[in-house]
Coordinates of C-alpha atoms and ligand atoms in Angstrom, one line a residue:
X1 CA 67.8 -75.7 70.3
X2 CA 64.2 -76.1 72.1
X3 CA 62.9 -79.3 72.9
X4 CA 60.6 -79.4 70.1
X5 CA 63.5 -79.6 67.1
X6 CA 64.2 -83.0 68.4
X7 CA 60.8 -84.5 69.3
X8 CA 57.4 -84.6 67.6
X9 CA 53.7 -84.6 68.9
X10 CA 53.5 -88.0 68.2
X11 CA 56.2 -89.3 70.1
X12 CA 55.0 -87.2 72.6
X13 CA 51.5 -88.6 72.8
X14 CA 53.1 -92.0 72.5
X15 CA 55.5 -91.6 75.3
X16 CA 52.9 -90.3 77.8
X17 CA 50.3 -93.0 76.7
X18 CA 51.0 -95.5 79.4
X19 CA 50.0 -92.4 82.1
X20 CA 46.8 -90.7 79.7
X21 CA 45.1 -94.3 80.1
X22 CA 45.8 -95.2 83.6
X23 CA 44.3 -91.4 84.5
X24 CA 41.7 -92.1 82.4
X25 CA 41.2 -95.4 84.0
X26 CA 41.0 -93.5 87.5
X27 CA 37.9 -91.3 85.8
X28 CA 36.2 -94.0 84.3
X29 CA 36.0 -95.7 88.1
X30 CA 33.9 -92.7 89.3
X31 CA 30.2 -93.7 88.9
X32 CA 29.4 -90.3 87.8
X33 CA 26.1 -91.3 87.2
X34 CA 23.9 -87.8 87.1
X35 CA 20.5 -89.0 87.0
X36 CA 20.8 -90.8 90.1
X37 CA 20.6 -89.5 93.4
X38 CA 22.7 -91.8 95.0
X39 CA 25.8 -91.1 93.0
X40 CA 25.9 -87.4 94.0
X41 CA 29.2 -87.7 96.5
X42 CA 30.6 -89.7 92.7
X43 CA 29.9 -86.0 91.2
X44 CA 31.5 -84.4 93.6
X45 CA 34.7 -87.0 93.3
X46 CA 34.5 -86.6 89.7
X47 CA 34.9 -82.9 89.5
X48 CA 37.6 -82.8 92.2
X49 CA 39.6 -85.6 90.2
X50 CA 39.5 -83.1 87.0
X51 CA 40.1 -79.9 88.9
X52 CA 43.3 -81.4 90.6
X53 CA 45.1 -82.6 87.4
X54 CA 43.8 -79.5 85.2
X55 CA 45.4 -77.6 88.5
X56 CA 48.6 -79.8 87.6
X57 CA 48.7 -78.7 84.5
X58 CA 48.7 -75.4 85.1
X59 CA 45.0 -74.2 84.7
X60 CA 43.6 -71.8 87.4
X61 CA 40.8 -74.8 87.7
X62 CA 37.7 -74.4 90.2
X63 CA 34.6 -76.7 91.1
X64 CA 31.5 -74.5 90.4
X65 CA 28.2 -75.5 92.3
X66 CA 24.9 -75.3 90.6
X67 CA 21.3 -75.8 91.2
X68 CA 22.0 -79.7 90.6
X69 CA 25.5 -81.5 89.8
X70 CA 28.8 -78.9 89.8
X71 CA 30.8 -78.3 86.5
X72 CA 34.6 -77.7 86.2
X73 CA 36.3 -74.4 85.1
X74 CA 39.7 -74.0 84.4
X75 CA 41.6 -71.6 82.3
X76 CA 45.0 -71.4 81.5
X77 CA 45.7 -67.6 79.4
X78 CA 49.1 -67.2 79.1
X79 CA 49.2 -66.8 75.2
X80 CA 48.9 -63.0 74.9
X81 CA 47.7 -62.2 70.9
X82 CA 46.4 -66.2 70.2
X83 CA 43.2 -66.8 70.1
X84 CA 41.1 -68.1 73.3
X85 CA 40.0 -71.7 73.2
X86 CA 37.0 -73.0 75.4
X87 CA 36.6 -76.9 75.4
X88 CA 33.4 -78.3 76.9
X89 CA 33.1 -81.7 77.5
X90 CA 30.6 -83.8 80.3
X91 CA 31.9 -86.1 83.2
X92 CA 28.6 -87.1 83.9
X93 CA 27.5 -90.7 82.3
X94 CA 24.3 -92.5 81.7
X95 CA 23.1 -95.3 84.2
X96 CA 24.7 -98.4 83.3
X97 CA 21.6 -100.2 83.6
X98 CA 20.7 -103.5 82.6
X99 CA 23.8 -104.4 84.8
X100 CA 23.7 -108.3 83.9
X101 CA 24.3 -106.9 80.2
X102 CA 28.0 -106.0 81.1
X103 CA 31.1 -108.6 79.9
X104 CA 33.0 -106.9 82.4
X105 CA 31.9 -104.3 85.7
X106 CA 31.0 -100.7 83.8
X107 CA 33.1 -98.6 86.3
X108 CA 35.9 -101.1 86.6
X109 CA 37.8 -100.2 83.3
X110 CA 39.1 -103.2 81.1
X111 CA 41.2 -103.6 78.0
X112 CA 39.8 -106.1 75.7
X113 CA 40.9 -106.2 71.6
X114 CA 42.3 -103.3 71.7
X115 CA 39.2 -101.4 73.6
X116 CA 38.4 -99.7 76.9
X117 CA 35.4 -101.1 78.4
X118 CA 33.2 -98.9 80.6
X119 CA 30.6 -96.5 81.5
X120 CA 31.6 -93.4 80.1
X121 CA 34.6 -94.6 78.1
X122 CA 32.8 -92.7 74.8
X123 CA 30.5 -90.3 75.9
X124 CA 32.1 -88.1 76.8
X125 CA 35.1 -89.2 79.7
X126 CA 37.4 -90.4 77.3
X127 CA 37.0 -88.1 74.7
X128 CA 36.7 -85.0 77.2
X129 CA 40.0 -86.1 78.7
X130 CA 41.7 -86.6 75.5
X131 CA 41.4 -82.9 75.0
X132 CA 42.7 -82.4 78.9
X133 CA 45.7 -85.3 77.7
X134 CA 46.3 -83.1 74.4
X135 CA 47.2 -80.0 76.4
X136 CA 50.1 -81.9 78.3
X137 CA 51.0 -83.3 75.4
X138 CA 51.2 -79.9 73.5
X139 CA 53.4 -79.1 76.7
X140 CA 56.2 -81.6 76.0
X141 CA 57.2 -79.1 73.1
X142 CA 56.8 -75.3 75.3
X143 CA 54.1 -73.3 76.2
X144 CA 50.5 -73.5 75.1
X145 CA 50.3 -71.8 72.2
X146 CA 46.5 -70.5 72.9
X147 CA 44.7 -69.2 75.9
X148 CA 42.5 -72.1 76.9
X149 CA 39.6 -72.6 79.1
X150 CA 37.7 -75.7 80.2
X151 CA 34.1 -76.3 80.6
X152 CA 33.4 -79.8 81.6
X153 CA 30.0 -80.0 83.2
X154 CA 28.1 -82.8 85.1
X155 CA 24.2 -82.5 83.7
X156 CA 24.9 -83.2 80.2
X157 CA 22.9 -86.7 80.4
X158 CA 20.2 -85.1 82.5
X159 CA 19.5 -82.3 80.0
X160 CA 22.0 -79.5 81.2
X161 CA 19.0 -77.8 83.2
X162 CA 22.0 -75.2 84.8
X163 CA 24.2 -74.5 82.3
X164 CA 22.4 -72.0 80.4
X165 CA 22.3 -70.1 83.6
X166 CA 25.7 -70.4 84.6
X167 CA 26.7 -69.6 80.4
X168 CA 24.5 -66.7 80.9
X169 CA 26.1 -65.0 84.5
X170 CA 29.6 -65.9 83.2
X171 CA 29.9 -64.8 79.7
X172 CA 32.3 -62.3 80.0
X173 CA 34.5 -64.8 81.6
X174 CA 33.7 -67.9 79.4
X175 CA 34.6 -65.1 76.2
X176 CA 36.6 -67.4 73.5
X177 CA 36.8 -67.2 69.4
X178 CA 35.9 -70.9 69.2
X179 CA 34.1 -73.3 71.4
X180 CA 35.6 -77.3 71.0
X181 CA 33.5 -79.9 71.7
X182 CA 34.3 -83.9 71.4
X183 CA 31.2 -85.9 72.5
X184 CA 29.8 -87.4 69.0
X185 CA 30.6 -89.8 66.9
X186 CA 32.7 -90.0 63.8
X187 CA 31.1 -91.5 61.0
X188 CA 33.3 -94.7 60.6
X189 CA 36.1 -96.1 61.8
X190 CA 38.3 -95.2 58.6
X191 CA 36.4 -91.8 58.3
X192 CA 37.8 -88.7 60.3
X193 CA 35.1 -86.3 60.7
X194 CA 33.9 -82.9 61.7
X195 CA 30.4 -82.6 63.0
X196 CA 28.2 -79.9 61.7
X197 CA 24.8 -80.7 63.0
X198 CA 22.9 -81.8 65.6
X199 CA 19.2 -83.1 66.0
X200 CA 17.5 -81.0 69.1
X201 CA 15.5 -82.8 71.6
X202 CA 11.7 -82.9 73.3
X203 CA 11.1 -85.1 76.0
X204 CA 7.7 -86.2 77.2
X205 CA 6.3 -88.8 79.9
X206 CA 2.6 -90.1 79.3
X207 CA 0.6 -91.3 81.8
X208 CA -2.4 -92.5 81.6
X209 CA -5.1 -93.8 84.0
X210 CA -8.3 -95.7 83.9
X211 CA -10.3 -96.7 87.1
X212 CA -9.2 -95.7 90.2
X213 CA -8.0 -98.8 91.2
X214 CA -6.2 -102.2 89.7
X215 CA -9.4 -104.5 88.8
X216 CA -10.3 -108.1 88.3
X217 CA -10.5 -108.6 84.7
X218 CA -13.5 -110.9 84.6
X219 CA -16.0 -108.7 86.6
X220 CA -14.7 -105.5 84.2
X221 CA -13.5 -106.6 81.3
X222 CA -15.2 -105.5 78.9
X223 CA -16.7 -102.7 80.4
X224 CA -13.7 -101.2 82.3
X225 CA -11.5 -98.5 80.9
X226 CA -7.7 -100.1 80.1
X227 CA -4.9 -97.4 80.5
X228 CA -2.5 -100.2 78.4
X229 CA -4.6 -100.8 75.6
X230 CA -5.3 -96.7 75.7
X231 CA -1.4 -96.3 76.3
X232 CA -0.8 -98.4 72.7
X233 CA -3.6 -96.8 71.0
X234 CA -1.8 -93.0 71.4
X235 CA 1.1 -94.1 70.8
X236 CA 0.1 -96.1 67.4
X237 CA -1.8 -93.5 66.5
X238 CA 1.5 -90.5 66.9
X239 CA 2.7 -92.1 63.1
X240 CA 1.1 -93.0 60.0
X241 CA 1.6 -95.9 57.7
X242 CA 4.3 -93.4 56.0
X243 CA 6.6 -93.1 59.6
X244 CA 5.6 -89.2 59.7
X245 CA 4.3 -88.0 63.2
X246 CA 0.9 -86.8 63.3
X247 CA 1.1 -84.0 65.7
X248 CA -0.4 -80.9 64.0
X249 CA 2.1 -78.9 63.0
X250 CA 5.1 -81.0 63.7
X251 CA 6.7 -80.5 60.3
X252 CA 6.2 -76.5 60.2
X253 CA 8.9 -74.5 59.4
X254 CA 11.7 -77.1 58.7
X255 CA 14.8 -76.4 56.8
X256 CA 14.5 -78.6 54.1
X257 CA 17.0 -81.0 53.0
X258 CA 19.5 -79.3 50.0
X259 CA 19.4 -81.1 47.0
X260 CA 23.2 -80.8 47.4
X261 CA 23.5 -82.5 50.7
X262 CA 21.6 -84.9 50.2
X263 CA 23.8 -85.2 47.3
X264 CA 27.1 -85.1 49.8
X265 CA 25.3 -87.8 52.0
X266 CA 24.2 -90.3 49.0
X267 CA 28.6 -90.5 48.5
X268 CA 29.5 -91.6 52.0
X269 CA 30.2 -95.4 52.5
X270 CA 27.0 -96.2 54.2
X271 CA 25.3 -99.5 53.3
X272 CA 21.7 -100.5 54.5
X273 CA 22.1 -104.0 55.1
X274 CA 25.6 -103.6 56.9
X275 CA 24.0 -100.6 59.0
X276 CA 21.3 -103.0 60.2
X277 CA 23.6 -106.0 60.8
X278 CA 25.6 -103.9 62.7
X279 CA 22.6 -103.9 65.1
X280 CA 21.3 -106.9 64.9
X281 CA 17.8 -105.4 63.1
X282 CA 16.0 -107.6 60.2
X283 CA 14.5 -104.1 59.0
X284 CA 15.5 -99.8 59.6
X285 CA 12.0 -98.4 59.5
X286 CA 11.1 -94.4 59.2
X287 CA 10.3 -92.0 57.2
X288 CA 9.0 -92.8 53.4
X289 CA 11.2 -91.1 51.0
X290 CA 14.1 -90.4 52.9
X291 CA 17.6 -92.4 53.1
X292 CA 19.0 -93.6 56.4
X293 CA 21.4 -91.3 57.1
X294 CA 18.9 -88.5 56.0
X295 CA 16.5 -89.7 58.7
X296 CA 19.0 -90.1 61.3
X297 CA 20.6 -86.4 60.5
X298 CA 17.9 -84.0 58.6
X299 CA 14.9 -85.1 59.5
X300 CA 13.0 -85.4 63.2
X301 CA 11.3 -88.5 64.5
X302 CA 9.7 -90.0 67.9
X303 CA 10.7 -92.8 69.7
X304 CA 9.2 -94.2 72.8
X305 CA 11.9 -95.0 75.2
X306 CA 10.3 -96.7 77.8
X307 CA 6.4 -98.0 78.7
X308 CA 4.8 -99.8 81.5
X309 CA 2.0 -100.6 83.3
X310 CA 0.2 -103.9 84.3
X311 CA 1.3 -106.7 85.7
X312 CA 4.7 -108.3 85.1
X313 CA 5.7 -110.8 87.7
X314 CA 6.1 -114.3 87.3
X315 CA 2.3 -116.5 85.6
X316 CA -0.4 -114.7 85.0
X317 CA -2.4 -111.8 86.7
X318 CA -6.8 -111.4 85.5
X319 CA -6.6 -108.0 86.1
X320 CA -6.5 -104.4 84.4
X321 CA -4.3 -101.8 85.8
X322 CA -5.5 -98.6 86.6
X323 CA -2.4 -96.9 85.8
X324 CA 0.2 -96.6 82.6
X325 CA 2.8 -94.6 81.4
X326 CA 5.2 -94.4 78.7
X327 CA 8.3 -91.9 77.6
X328 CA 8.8 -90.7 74.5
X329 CA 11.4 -88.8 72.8
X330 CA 11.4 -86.4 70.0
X331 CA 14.6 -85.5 67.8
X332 CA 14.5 -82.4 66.1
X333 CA 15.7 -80.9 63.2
X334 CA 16.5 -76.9 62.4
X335 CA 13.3 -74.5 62.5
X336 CA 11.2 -76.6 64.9
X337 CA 11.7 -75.3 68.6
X338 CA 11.6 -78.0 71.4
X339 CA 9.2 -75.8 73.6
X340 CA 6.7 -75.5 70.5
X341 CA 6.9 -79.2 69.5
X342 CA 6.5 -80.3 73.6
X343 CA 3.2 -77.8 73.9
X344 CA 1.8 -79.7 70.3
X345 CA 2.4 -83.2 71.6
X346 CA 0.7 -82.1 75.0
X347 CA -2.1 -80.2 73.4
X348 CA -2.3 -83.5 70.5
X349 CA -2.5 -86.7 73.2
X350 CA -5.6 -86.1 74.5
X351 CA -7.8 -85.7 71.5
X352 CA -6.0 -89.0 70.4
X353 CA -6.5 -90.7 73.8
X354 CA -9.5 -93.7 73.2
X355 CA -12.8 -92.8 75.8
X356 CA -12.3 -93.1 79.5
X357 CA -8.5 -92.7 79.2
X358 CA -7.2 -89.4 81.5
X359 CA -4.2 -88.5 80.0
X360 CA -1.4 -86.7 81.1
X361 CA 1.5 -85.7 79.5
X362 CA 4.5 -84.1 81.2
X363 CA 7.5 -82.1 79.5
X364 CA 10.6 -83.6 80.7
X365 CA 13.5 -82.0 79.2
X366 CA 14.5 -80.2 75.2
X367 CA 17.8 -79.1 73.4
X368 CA 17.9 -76.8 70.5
X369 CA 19.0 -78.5 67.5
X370 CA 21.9 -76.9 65.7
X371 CA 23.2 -76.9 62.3
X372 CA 27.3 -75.0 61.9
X373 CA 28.3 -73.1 59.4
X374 CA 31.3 -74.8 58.2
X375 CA 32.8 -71.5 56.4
X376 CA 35.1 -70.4 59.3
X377 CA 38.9 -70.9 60.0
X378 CA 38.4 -72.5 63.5
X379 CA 36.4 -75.2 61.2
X380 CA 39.4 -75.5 58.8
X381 CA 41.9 -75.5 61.2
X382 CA 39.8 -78.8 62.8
X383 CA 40.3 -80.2 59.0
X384 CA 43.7 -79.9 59.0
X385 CA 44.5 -81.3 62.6
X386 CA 42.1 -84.3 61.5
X387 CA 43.9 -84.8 58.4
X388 CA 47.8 -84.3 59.9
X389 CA 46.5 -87.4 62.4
X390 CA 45.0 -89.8 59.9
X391 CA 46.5 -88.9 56.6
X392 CA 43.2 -87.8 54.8
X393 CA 40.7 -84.4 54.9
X394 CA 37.4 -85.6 57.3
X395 CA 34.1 -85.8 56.0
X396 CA 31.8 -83.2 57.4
X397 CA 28.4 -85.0 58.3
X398 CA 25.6 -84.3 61.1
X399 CA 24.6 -86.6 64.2
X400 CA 21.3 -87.5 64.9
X401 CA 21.9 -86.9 68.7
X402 CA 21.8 -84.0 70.9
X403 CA 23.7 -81.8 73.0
X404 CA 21.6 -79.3 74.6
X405 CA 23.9 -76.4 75.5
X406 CA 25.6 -76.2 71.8
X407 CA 23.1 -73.5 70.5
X408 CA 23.0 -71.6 74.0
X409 CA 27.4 -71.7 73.2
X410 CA 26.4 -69.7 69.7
X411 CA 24.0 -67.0 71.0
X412 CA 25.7 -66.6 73.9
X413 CA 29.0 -66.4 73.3
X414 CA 28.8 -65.5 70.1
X415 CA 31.7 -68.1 69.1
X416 CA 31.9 -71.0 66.7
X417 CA 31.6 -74.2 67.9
X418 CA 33.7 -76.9 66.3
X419 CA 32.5 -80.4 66.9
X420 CA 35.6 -82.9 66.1
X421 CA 34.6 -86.1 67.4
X422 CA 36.9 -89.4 68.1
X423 CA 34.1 -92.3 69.2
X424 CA 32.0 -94.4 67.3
X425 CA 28.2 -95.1 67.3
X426 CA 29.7 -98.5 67.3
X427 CA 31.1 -97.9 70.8
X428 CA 27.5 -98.0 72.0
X429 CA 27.1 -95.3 74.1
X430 CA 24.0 -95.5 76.6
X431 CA 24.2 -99.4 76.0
X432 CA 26.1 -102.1 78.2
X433 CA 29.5 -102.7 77.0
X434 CA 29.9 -99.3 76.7
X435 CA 33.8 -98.5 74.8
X436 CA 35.9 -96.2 73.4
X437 CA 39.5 -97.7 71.1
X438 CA 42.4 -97.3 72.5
X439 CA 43.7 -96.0 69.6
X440 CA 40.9 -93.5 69.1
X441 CA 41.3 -92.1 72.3
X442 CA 45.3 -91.5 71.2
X443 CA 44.6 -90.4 67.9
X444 CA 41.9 -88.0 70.0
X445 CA 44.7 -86.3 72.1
X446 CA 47.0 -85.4 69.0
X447 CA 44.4 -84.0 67.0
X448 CA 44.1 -82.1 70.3
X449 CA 47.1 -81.2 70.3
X450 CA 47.4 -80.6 66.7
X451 CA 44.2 -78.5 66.9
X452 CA 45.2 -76.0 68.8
X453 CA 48.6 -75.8 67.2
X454 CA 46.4 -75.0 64.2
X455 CA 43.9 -72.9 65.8
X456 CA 47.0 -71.1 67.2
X457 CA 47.5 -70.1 63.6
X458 CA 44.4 -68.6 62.9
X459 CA 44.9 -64.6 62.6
X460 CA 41.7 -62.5 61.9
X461 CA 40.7 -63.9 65.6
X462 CA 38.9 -61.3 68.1
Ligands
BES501 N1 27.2 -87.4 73.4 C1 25.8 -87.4 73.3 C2 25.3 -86.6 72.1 C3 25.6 -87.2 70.7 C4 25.3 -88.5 70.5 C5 25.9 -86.4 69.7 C6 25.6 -89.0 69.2 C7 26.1 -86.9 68.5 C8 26.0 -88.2 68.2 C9 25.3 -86.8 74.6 O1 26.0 -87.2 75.7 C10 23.9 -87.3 74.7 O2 23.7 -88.5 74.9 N2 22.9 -86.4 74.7 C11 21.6 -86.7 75.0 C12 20.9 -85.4 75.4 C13 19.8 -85.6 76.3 C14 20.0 -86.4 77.5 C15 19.3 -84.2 76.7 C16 20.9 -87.4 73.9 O3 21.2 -87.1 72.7 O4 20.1 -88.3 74.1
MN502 MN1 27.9 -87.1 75.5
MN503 MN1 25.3 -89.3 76.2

């Protein structure tokens, strides 16, 4: 008799759950912040925390240095004739900025209703590490039943700026016949889902200038060039009346919507009014003649992210700056290219920019967005881990967010990539109070578990 005729997967994952959440707990402490400087020895702590215990588990697990932050690689191929698994995931987190925001410290993890509250405890920590807490789990019953390999880098918030590079010099190594990612959302908390789209991503910062220095505002006023009142003008003028962008050419070449989707979209249980409570907004404005979730998946947009410029302390300042700046976003849909849409919005600014306003507009960062072709068996397998966890098939849907590596994963490596995702939009990623349920993050290491189990199935594999 082997162990597993006399205990299940579940019991499994509930008999190690006490450990998965005080390791994730550990994680969650790191500031792992990777757009700031100052957290770089919190990389570094980070990685070593997730080489050790995939090193525990029996990986062959190594701390790779980049350009910027280092990434984790571990693979564990002891499953001759299965098919090769690589799961990528990010340690890296978003500043927790505004601090005041928090209920509770963001990298001092704390339970409340039922929740895990802190930076990272979403995107992506806790749903990277269920996949790392799947694996042991799958080893209470015996030996993995795939060869598995993880990629968990630390430049997924920044843009991934090294990992196509590092991808490219290691693809023989990095070979699998499906790529797993967790680092969405599903679409609600009753809905399991797999993820077959993502918007890409161009990244622009705007600054503008006026005089050559700040100015009293009665001696110029009137006469004097304002880089705010120039700032707002651009960026009013980047969408009509209709919420389309203006950029020539932003709108070439998209895939348009199916009438069949669209279709498949119209059924989910998504109301307007309860989408906007959920918020806090009186109003969801975008693009004329398209439906929320049709705008948030299948259609691009722009968003400034940030602006400023002027003065901003306490009373009141007579004076116009000489200087302002603002970031904007764009999310992409399939057929634009990020480097295409980035050169339009730099060539468009300045012939929008009111007179005496010297523009400049800087590319940040891009992602290609992706759309997966749902007609493969690592896809299905995916289904039937999600519905042996929560008793129903998932609903396949697209995000409107971005991970930048997940196209370079298909040319590269030639693989499917299977995004199955456990979080919520609702456990506000990016924003203070940042969670992730504790019982999303179980049910996320059995469908791990389960996953491969079912991916270990999968025969006309490479
Ligand atoms: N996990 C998100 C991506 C995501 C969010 C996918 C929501 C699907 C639904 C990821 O960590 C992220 O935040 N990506 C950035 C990319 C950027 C920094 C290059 C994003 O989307 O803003
Ligand atoms: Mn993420
Ligand atoms: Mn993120």
């Amino acid at each position: 008799m082997t162990l597993s005729d006399t205990v299940s997967l579940p019991e499994i994952v509930q008999s190690q759950a006490a450990q998965a959440q005080a390791e994730l707990f550990e994680l969650l402490r790191i500031p792992s912040v990777s757009a700031d400087p100052a957290h770089r020895g919190d990389m570094q702590r980070a990685a070593e925390y997730l080489q050790a215990k995939l090193t525990a588990l029996g990986f062959a697990a190594r701390i790779d240095a980049t350009a910027g932050h280092p990434l984790v690689y571990a693979e564990h191929l002891h499953a001759p004739g299965a098919p090769t698994v690589l799961i990528y995931g990010h340690y890296d987190v978003q500043p927790e900025a505004p601090l005041e925001m928090w209920h509770t410290p963001p990298f001092e993890p704390t339970i409340r209703d039922g929740r895990i509250y802190a930076r990272g405890a979403t995107d992506d920590k806790g749903q990277a590490y269920a996949h790392v807490r799947g694996v042991q789990a799958l080893q209470g019953l015996g030996a993995l039943p795939v060869n598995l390999k993880f990629l968990l880098e630390g430049e997924e918030e920044i843009g991934s700026p090294n990992l196509e590079a590092y991808l490219r010099a290691h693809i023989a190594e990095l070979k699998a016949d499906a790529v797993v990612i967790s680092d969405g959302s599903r679409f609600a908390p009753d809905v399991p889902t797999v993820t077959y789209g993502l918007r890409g991503l161009s990244y622009v910062e705007v600054n503008v200038t006026g005089a050559n220095r700040d100015l009293h505002s009665g001696s110029y006023g009137g006469a004097a060039p304002n880089p705010i009142a120039a700032l707002a003008t651009i960026i009013a003028r980047l969408k009509d009346d209709q919420g389309r962008v203006t950029i020539p050419g932003f709108y070439d070449g998209i895939e348009p919507l199916t009438n069949e989707e669209r279709a498949i979209w119209a059924a989910l249980p998504h109301d307007d009014a309860e989408f906007a409570a959920s918020i806090g907004a009186t109003a969801l404005p975008g693009e004329a003649g398209y439906t929320t979730l049709e705008r948030l998946w299948g259609r691009p947009t722009l968003d400034v992210n940030g602006i400023w410029g002027g003065y901003q302390g306490e009373g009141s300042k007579t004076v116009i700056a000489s200087k302002a700046g603002a970031k904007i976003s764009m999310r992409l849909v399939p057929g634009q290219d990020p480097e295409r849409i980035t050169k339009a919005i730099q060539a468009y600014i300045p012939t929008i920019a009111p007179e005496g306003a010297q523009v400049e507009v800087t590319a940040m960062h891009g992602g290609q967005p992706v759309k997966i072709d749902l007609d493969n068996p690592y896809v299905r397998a995916a289904g039937r881990a999600l519905s042996r966890v929560y008793g129903k098939a998932p609903s396949y849907t697209r995000g409107g967010g971005s991970i930048p590596i997940v196209s370079a994963f298909r040319e590269l490596l030639q693989a499917p990539v299977v995004l199955v995702d456990f979080g919520l939009n609702a456990d506000a990623p990016h924003s203070p109070n940042e969670s992730f349920a504790v019982a999303d993050y179980h049910n996320g290491i059995l469908t791990s578990a389960y996953l491969l189990q079912e991916i270990a199935e999968v025969e006309e594999h490479g």
